PDB file of C-alpha atoms in Angstrom:
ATOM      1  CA  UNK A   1     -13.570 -14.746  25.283  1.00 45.00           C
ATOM      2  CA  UNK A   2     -13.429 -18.056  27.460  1.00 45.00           C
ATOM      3  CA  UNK A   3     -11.950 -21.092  26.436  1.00 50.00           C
ATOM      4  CA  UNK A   4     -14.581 -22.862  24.473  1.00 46.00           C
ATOM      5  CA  UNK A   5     -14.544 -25.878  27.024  1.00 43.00           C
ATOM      6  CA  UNK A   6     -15.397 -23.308  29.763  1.00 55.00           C
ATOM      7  CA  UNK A   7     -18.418 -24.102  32.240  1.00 66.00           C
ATOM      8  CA  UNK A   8     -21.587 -22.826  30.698  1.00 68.00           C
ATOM      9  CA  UNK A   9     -22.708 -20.842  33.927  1.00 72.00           C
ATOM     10  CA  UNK A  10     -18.836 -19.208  33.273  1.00 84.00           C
ATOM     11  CA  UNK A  11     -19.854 -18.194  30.419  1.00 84.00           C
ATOM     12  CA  UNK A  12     -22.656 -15.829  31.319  1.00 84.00           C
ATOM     13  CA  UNK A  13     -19.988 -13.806  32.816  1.00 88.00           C
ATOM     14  CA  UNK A  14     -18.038 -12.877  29.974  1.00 79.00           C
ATOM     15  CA  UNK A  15     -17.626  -9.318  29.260  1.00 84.00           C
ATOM     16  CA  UNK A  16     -19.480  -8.224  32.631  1.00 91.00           C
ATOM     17  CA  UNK A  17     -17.200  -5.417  33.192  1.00 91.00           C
ATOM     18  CA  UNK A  18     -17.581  -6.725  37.271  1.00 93.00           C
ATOM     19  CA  UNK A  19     -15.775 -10.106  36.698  1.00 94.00           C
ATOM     20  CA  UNK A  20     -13.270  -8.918  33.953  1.00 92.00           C
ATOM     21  CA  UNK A  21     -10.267  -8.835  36.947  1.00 92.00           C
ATOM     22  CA  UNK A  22     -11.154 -12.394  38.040  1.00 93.00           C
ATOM     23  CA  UNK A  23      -8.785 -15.356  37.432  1.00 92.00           C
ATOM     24  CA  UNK A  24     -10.649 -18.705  35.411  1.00 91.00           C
ATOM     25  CA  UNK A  25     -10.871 -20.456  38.755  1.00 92.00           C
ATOM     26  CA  UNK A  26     -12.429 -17.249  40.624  1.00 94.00           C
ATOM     27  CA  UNK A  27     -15.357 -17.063  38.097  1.00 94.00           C
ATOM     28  CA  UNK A  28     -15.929 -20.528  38.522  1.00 93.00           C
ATOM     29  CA  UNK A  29     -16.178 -20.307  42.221  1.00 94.00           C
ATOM     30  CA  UNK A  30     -18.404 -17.178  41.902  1.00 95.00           C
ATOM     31  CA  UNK A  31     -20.307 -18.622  39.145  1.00 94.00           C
ATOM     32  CA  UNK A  32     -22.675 -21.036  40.930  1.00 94.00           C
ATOM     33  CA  UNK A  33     -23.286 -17.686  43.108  1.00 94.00           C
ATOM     34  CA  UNK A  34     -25.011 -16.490  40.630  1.00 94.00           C
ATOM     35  CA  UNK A  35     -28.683 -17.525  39.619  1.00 93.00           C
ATOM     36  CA  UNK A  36     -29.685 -16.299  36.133  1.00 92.00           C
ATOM     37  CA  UNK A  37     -33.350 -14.900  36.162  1.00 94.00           C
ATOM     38  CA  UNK A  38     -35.709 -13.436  33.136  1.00 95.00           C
ATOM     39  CA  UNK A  39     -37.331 -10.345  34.132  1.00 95.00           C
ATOM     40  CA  UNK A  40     -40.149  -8.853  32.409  1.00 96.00           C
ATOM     41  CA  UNK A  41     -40.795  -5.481  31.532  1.00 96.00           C
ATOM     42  CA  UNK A  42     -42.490  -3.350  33.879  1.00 96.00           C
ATOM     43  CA  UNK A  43     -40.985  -5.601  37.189  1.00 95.00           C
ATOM     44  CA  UNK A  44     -40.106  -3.562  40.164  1.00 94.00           C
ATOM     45  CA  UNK A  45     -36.150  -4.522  40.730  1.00 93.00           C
ATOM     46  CA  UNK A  46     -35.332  -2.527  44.003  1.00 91.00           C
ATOM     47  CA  UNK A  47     -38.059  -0.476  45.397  1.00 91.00           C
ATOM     48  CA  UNK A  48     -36.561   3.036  47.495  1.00 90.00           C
ATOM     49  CA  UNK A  49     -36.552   2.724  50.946  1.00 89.00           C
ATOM     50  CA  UNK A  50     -36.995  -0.961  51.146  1.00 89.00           C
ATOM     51  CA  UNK A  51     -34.033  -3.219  52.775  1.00 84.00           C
ATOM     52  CA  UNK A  52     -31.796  -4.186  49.953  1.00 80.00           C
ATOM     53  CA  UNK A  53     -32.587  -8.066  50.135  1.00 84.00           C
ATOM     54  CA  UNK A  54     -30.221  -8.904  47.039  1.00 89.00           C
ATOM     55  CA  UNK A  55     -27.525  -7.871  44.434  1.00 91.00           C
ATOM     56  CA  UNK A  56     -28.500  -8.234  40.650  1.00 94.00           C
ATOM     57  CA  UNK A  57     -25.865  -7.976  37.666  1.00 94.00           C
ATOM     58  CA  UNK A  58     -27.496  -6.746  34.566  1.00 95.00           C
ATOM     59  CA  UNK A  59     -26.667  -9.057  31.666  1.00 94.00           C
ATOM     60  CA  UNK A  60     -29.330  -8.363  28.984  1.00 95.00           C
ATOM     61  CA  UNK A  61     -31.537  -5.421  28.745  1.00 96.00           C
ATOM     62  CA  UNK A  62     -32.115  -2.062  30.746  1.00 96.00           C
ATOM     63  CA  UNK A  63     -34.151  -0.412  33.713  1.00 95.00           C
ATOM     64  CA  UNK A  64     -34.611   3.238  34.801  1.00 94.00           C
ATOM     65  CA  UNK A  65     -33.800   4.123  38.246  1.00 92.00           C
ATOM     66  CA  UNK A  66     -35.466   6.742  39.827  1.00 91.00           C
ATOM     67  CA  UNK A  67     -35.500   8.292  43.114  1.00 88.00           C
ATOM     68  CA  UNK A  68     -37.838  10.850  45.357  1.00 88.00           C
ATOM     69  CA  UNK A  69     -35.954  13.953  44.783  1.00 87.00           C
ATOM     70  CA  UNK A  70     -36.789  13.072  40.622  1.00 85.00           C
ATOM     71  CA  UNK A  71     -33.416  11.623  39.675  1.00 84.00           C
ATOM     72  CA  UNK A  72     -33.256   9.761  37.001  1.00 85.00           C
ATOM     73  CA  UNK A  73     -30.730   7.088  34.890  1.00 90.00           C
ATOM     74  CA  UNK A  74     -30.770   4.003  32.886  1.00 91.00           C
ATOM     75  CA  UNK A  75     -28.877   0.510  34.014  1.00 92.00           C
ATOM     76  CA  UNK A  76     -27.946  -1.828  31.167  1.00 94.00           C
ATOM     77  CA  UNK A  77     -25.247  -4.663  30.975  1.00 94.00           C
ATOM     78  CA  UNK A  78     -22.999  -5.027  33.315  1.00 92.00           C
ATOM     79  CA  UNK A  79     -24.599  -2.639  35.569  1.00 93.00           C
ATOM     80  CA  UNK A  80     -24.740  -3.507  39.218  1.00 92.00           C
ATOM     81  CA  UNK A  81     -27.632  -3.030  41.357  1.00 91.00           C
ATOM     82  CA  UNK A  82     -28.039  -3.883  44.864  1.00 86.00           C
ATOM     83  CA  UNK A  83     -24.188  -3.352  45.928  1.00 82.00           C
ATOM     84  CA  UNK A  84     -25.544  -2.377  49.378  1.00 76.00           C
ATOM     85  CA  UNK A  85     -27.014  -5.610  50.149  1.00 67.00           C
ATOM     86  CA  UNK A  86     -23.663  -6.723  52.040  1.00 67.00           C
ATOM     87  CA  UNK A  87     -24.689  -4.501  55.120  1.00 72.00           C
ATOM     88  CA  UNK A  88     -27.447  -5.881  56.906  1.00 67.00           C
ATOM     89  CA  UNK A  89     -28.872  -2.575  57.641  1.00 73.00           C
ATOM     90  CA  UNK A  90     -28.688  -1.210  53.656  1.00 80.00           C
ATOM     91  CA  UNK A  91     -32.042   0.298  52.325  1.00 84.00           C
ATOM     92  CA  UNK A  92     -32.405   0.713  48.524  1.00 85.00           C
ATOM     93  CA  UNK A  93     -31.682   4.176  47.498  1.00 87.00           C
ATOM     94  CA  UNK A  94     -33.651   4.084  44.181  1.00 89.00           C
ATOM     95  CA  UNK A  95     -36.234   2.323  42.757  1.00 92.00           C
ATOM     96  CA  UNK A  96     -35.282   0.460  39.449  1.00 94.00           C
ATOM     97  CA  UNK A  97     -38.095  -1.073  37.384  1.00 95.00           C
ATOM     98  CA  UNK A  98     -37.351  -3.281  34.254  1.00 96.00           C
ATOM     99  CA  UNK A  99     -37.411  -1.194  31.101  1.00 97.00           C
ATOM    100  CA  UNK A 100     -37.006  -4.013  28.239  1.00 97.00           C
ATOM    101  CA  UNK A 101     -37.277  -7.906  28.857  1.00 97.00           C
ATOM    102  CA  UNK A 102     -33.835  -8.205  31.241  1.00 96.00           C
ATOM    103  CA  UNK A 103     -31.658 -11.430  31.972  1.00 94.00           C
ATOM    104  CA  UNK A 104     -30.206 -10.397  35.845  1.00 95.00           C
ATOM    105  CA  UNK A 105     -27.650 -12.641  37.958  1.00 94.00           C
ATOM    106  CA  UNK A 106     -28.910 -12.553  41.342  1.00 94.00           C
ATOM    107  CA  UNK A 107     -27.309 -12.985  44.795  1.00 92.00           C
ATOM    108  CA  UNK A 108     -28.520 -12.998  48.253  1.00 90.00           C
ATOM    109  CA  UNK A 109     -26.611 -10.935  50.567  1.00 88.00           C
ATOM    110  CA  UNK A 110     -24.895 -14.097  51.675  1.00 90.00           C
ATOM    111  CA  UNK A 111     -23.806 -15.312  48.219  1.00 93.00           C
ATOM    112  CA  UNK A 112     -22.305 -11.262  47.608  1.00 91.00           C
ATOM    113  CA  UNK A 113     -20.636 -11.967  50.561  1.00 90.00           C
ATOM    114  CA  UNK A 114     -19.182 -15.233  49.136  1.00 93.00           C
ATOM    115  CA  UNK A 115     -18.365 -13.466  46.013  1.00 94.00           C
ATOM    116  CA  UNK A 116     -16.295 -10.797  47.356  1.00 91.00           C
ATOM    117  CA  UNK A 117     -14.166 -13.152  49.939  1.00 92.00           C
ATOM    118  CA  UNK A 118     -13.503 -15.784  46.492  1.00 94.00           C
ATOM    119  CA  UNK A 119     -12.947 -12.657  43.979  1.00 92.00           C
ATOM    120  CA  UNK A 120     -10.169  -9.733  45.709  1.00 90.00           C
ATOM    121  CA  UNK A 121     -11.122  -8.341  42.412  1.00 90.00           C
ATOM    122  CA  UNK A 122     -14.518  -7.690  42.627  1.00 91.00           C
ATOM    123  CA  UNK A 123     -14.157  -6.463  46.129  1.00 89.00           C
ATOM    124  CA  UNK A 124     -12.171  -4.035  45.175  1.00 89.00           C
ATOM    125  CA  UNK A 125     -14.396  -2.857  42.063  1.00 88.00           C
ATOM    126  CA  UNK A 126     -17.640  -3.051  44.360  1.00 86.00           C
ATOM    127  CA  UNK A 127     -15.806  -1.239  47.887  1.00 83.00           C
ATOM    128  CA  UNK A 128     -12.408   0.472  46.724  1.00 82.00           C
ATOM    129  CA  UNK A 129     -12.811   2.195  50.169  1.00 75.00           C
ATOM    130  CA  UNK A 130     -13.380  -0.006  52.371  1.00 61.00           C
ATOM    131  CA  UNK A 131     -11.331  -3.365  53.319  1.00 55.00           C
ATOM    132  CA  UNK A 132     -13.680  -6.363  53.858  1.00 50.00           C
ATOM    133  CA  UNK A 133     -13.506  -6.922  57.970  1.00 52.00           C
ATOM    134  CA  UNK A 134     -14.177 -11.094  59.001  1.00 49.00           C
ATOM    135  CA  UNK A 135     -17.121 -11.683  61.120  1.00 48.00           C
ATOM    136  CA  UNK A 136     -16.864 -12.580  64.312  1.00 50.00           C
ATOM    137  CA  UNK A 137     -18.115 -15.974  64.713  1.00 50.00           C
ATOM    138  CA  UNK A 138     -20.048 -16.884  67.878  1.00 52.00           C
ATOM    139  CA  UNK A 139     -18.191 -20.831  68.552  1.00 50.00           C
ATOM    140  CA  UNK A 140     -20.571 -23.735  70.453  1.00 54.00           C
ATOM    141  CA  UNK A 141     -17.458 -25.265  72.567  1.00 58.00           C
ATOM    142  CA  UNK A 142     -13.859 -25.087  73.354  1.00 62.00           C
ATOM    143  CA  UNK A 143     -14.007 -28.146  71.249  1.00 64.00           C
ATOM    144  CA  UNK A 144     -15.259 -27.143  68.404  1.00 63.00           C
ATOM    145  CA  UNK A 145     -13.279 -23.870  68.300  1.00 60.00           C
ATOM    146  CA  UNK A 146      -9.803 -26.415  68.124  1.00 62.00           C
ATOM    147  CA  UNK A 147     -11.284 -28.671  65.657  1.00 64.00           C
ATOM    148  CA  UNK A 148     -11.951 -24.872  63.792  1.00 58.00           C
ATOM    149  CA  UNK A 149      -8.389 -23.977  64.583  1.00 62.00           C
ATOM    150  CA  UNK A 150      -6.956 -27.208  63.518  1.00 65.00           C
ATOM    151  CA  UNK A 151      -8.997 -27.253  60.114  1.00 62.00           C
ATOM    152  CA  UNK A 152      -7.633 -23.539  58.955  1.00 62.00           C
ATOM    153  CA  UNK A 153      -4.448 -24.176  60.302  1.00 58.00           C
ATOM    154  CA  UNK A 154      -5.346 -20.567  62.767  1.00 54.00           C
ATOM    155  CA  UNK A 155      -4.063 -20.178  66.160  1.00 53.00           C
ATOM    156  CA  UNK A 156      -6.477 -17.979  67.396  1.00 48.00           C
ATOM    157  CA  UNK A 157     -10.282 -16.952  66.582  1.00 48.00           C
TER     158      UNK A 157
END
């Protein structure tokens, strides 16, 4: 349980099997990450076959998942959904629809990638195979590549 002068958006994290590696200051980073959203029942989470557009982290409630060759299964706290959504490329590989009236933390694929450069820990939980490679950043000017340089202390880009 977290400190009872914790930040309340800290808070919604506790016991989310995801986050239970992370240090105080990591889920407060992460935390602002993470939008809280009511979901009816009946809503369409991920939809097969569609580009995953965002990662959800089941706090309250459940959803089936099912895909075209019948499969079947249940997501309820703590359950992750939309892990793919860090490659650009990702389609959904089930459809998940709201079974009971769910509370979800959602991130674009931006904020998950956020997330796993502030928390090594939920990198590792999310890709335990695969190391989490820097982009390659596209820089305006000589100029502005020192000032980068300069700022992180880097000597090359």
């Amino acid at each position: 349980m977290f400190a009872r002068n914790a930040h309340p958006e800290v808070q919604l994290l506790d016991g989310i099997e995801l986050f239970r590696g992370c240090t105080q200051r990591e889920l407060r980073a992460v935390a602002p990450l993470l939008c809280p959203v009511d979901v009816q029942p009946g809503s369409v989470l991920t939809r097969e076959d569609d580009f995953a557009s965002q990662f959800l982290v089941v706090v309250a409630g459940t959803a089936r998942s099912t895909n075209a060759a019948g499969d079947s299964g249940f997501v309820g706290r703590g359950s992750v959904i939309g892990e793919q959504a860090l490659d650009r490329q990702a389609r959904a590989d089930v459809t998940t629809v709201a079974s009971t009236r769910m509370t979800v933390l959602a991130a674009t694929p931006s904020e998950l990638r956020r997330i796993v450069e502030l928390a090594s820990s939920v990198r590792r939980t999310l890709y335990p195979s695969e190391p989490l490679r820097p982009r390659r950043v596209r820089i305006a000017s000589r100029a502005a590549e020192r000032s980068l340089l300069r700022r992180f202390r880097m000597t090359s880009i």
